[in-house]
Tab-separated table of C-alpha atoms in Angstrom:
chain	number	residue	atom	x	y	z
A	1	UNK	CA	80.346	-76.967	-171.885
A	2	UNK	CA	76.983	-75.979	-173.223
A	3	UNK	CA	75.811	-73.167	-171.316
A	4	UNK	CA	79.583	-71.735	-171.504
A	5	UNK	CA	79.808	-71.895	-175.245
A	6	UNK	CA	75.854	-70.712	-175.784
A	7	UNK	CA	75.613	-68.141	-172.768
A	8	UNK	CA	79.324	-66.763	-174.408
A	9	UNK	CA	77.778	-66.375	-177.859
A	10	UNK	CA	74.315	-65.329	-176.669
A	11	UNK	CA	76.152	-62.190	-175.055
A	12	UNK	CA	79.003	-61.551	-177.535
A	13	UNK	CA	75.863	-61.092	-179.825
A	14	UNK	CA	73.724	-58.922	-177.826
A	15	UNK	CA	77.125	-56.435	-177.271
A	16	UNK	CA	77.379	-56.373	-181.105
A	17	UNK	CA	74.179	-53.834	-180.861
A	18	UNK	CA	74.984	-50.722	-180.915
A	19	UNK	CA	74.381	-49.431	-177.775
A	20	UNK	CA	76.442	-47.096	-174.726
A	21	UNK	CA	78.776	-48.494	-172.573
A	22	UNK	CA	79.141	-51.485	-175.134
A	23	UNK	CA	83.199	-51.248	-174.145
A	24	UNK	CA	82.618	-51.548	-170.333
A	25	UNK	CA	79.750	-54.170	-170.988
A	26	UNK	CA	82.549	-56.072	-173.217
A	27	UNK	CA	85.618	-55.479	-170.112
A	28	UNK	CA	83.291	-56.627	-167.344
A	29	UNK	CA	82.346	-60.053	-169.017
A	30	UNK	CA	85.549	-60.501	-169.677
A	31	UNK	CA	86.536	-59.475	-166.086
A	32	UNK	CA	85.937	-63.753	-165.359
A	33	UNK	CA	89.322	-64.447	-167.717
A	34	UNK	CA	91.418	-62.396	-165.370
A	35	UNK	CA	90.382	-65.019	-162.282
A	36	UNK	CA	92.608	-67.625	-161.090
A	37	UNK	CA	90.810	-71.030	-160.513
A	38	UNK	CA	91.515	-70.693	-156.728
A	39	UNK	CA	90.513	-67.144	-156.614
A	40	UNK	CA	86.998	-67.460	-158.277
A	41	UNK	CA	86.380	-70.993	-156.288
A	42	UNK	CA	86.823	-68.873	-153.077
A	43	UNK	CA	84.507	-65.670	-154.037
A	44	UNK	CA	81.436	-68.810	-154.807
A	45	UNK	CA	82.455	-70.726	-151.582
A	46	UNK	CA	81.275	-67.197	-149.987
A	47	UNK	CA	78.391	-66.832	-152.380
A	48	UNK	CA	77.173	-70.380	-151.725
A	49	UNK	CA	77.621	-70.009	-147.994
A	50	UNK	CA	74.976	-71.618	-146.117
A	51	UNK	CA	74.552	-69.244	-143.404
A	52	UNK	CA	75.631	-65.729	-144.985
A	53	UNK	CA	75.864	-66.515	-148.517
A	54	UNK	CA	74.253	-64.180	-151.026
A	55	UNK	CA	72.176	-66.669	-152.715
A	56	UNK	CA	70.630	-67.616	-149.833
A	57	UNK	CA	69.945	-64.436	-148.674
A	58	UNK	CA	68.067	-63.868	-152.097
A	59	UNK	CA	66.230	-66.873	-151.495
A	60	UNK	CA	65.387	-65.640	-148.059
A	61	UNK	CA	63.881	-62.717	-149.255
A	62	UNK	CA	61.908	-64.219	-151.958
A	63	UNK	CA	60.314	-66.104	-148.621
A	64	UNK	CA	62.184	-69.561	-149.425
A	65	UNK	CA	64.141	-71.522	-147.250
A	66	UNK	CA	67.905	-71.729	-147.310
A	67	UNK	CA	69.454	-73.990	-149.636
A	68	UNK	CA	72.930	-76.494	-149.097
A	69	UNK	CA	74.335	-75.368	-152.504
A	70	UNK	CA	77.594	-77.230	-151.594
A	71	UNK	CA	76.692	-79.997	-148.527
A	72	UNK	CA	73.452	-81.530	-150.501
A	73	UNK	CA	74.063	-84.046	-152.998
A	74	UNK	CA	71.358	-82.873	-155.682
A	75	UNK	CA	73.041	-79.470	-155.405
A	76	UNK	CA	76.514	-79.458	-155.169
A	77	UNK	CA	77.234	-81.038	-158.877
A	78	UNK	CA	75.584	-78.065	-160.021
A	79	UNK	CA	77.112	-75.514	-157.961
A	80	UNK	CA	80.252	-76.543	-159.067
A	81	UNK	CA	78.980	-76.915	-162.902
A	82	UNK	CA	77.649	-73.260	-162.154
A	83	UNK	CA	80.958	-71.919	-161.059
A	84	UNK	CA	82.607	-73.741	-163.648
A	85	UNK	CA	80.868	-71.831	-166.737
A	86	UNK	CA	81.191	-68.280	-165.028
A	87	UNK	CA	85.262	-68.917	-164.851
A	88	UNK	CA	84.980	-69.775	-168.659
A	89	UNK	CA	83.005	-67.156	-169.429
A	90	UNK	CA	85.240	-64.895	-169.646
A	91	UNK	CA	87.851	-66.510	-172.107
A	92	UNK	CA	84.907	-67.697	-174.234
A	93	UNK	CA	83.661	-63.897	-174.654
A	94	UNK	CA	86.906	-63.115	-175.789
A	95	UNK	CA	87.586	-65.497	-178.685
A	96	UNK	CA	83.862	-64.833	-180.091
A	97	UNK	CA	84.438	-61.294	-180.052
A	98	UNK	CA	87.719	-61.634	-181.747
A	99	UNK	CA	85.691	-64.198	-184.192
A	100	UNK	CA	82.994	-61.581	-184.803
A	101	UNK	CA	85.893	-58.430	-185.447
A	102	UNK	CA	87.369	-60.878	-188.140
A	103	UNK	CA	84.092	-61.158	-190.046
A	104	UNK	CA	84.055	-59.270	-193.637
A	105	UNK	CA	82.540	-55.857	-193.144
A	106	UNK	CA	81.159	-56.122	-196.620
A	107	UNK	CA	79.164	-59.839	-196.185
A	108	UNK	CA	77.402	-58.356	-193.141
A	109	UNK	CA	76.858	-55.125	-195.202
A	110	UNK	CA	75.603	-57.165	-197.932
A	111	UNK	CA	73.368	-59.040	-195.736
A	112	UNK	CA	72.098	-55.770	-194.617
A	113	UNK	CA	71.211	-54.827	-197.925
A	114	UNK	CA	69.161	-57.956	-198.733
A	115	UNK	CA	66.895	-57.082	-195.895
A	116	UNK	CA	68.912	-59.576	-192.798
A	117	UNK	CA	68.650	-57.879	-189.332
A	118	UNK	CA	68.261	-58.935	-185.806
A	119	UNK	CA	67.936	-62.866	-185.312
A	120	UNK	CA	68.384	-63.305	-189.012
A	121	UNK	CA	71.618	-61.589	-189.303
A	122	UNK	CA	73.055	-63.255	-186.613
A	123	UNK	CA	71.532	-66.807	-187.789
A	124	UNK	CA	72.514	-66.551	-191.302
A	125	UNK	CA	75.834	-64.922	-191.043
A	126	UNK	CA	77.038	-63.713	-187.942
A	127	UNK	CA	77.021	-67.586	-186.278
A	128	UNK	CA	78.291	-69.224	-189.445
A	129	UNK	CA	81.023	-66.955	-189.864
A	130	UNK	CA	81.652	-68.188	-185.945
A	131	UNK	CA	82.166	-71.633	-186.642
A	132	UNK	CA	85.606	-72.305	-186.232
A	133	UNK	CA	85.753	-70.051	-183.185
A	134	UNK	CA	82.334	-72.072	-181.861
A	135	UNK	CA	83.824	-75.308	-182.868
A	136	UNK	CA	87.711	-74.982	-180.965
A	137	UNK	CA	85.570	-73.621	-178.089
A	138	UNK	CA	83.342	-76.585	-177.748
A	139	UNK	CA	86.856	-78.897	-178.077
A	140	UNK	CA	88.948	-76.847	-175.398
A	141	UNK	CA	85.803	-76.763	-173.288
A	142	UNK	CA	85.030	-80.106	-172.942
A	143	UNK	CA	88.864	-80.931	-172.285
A	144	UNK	CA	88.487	-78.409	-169.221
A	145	UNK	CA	85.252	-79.980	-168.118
A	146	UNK	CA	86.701	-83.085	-167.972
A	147	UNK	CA	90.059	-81.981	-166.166
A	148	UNK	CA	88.256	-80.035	-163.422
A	149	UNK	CA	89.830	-80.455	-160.419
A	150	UNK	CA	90.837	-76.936	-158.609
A	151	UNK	CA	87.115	-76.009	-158.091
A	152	UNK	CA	86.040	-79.451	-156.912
A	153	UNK	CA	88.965	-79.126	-154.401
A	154	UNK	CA	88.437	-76.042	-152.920
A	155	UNK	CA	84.376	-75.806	-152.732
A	156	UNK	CA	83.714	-79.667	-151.916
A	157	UNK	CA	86.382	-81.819	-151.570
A	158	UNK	CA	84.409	-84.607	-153.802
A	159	UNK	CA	81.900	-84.565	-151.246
A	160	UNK	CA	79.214	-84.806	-150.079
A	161	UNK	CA	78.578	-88.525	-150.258
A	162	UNK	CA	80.937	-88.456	-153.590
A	163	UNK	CA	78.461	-85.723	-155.392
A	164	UNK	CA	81.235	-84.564	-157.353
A	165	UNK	CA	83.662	-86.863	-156.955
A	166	UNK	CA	85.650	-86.668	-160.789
A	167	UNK	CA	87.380	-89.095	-162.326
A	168	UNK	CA	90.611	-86.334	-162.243
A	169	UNK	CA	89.491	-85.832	-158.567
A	170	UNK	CA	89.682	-89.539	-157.571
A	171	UNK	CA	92.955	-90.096	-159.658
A	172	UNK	CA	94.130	-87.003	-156.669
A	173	UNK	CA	92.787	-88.635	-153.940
A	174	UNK	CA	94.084	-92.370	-154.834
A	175	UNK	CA	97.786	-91.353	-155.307
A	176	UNK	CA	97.734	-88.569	-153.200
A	177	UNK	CA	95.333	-87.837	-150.672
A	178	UNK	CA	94.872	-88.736	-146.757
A	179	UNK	CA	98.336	-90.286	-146.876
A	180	UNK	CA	97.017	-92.655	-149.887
A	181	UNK	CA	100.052	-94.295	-152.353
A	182	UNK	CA	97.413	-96.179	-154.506
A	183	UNK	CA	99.600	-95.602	-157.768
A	184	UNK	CA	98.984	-98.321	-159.448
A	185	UNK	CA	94.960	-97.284	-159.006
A	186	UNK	CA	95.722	-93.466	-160.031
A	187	UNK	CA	97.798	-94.557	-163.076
A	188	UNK	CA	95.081	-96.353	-164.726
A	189	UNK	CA	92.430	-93.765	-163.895
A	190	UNK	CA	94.818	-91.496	-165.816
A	191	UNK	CA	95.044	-93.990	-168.711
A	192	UNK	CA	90.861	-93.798	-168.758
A	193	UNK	CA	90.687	-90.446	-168.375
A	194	UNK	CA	93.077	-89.711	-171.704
A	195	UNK	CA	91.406	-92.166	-172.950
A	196	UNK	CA	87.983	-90.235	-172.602
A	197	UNK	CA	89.315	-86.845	-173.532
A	198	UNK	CA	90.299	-88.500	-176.939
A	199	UNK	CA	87.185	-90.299	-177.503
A	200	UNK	CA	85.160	-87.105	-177.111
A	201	UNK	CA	87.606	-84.875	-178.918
A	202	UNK	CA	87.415	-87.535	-182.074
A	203	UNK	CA	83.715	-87.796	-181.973
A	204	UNK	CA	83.905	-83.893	-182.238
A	205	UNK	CA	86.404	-83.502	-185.123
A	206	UNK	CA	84.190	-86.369	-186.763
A	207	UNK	CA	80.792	-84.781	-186.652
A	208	UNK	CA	80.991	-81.181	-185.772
A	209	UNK	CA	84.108	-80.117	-187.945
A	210	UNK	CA	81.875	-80.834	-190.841
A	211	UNK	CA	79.160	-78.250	-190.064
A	212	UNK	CA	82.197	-75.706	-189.518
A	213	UNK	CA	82.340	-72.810	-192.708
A	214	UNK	CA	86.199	-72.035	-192.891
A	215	UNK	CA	86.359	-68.471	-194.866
């Protein structure tokens, strides 16, 4: 959720510069949105491949040895995690650049005035003024994180050794999987898991919502 909100906002500010090609900088990271789960879960199963993947062969040439981004335990959480923020890129980029076209022309002009440029701009105004677009991010974000299950499926399986085994992935593979009927199981991991999602989604209406400047 983190690095999808930040890295979103970190670039949505950097394309605010004035600078050539900003429209085809502003299409390409969108380009993510446009992915289906399956289809961007596929194009990282081929960059993560052990024996031809491209991350590998970047690692090879940097004179390191090949890595098991998906069959090694400490990696494969993060692989996933990884793959996870690219797909949200994309949607995130979108809403704070809508966020940022929606801010008065004349506060940032006045801002300007007083001497506010670069880092200051964006801290004093610019992310303020992004709040509410920051703040519904960070809630639909974490709701995503925590029903992740088309990524897990395709790239791992839960594996290895349960890595990244979710609670949404074992509610699959308790009612569904391997010829498995545990209902009763799956139905109260469901209960948990809405459970969860409204417990974190409270906590961040109670205590971020506050910090949040509505125009």
């Amino acid at each position: 959720v983190v690095p999808g909100v930040l890295g979103a906002l970190v670039l949505v500010l950097l394309l605010e510069n004035r600078i050539r090609g900003v429209r085809l900088l502003r299409s390409a990271f969108a380009l993510p949105f446009a992915f289906s789960v399956a289809s961007a879960s596929v194009v990282f199963a081929v960059f993560y491949n052990p024996a031809s993947g491209v991350l590998n062969g970047l690692l090879s040439h940097l004179g390191l040895g090949p890595v098991g981004w998906l069959t090694e335990s400490r990696y494969a959480l993060f692989s996933v995690a990884l793959t996870t923020v690219w797909m949200n890129l994309g949607y995130n980029v979108l809403v704070l650049s809508a966020g940022i076209g929606s801010i008065p022309g004349e506060v940032v002009e006045a801002a300007r005035i007083d001497g506010a440029s670069g880092l200051r701009l964006a801290r004093s105004i610019t992310v303020p003024m992004l709040g509410p677009n920051l703040f519904f991010l960070t809630v639909v974000s974490t709701v995503h994180a925590l029903q992740s299950f088309g990524q897990i499926h395709i790239l791992t399986k839960g594996g290895p050794d349960g890595s990244t085994r979710t609670l949404v992935y074992s509610v699959y593979e308790k009612a569904f999987a391997y010829g498995s009927s545990d209902f009763g199981t799956a139905s109260a991991q469901a209960v948990v898991l809405l459970l969860v999602v409204l417990a974190c989604t409270a906590v961040q209406f109670g205590v971020l919502e506050r910090k949040v400047h509505y125009a």
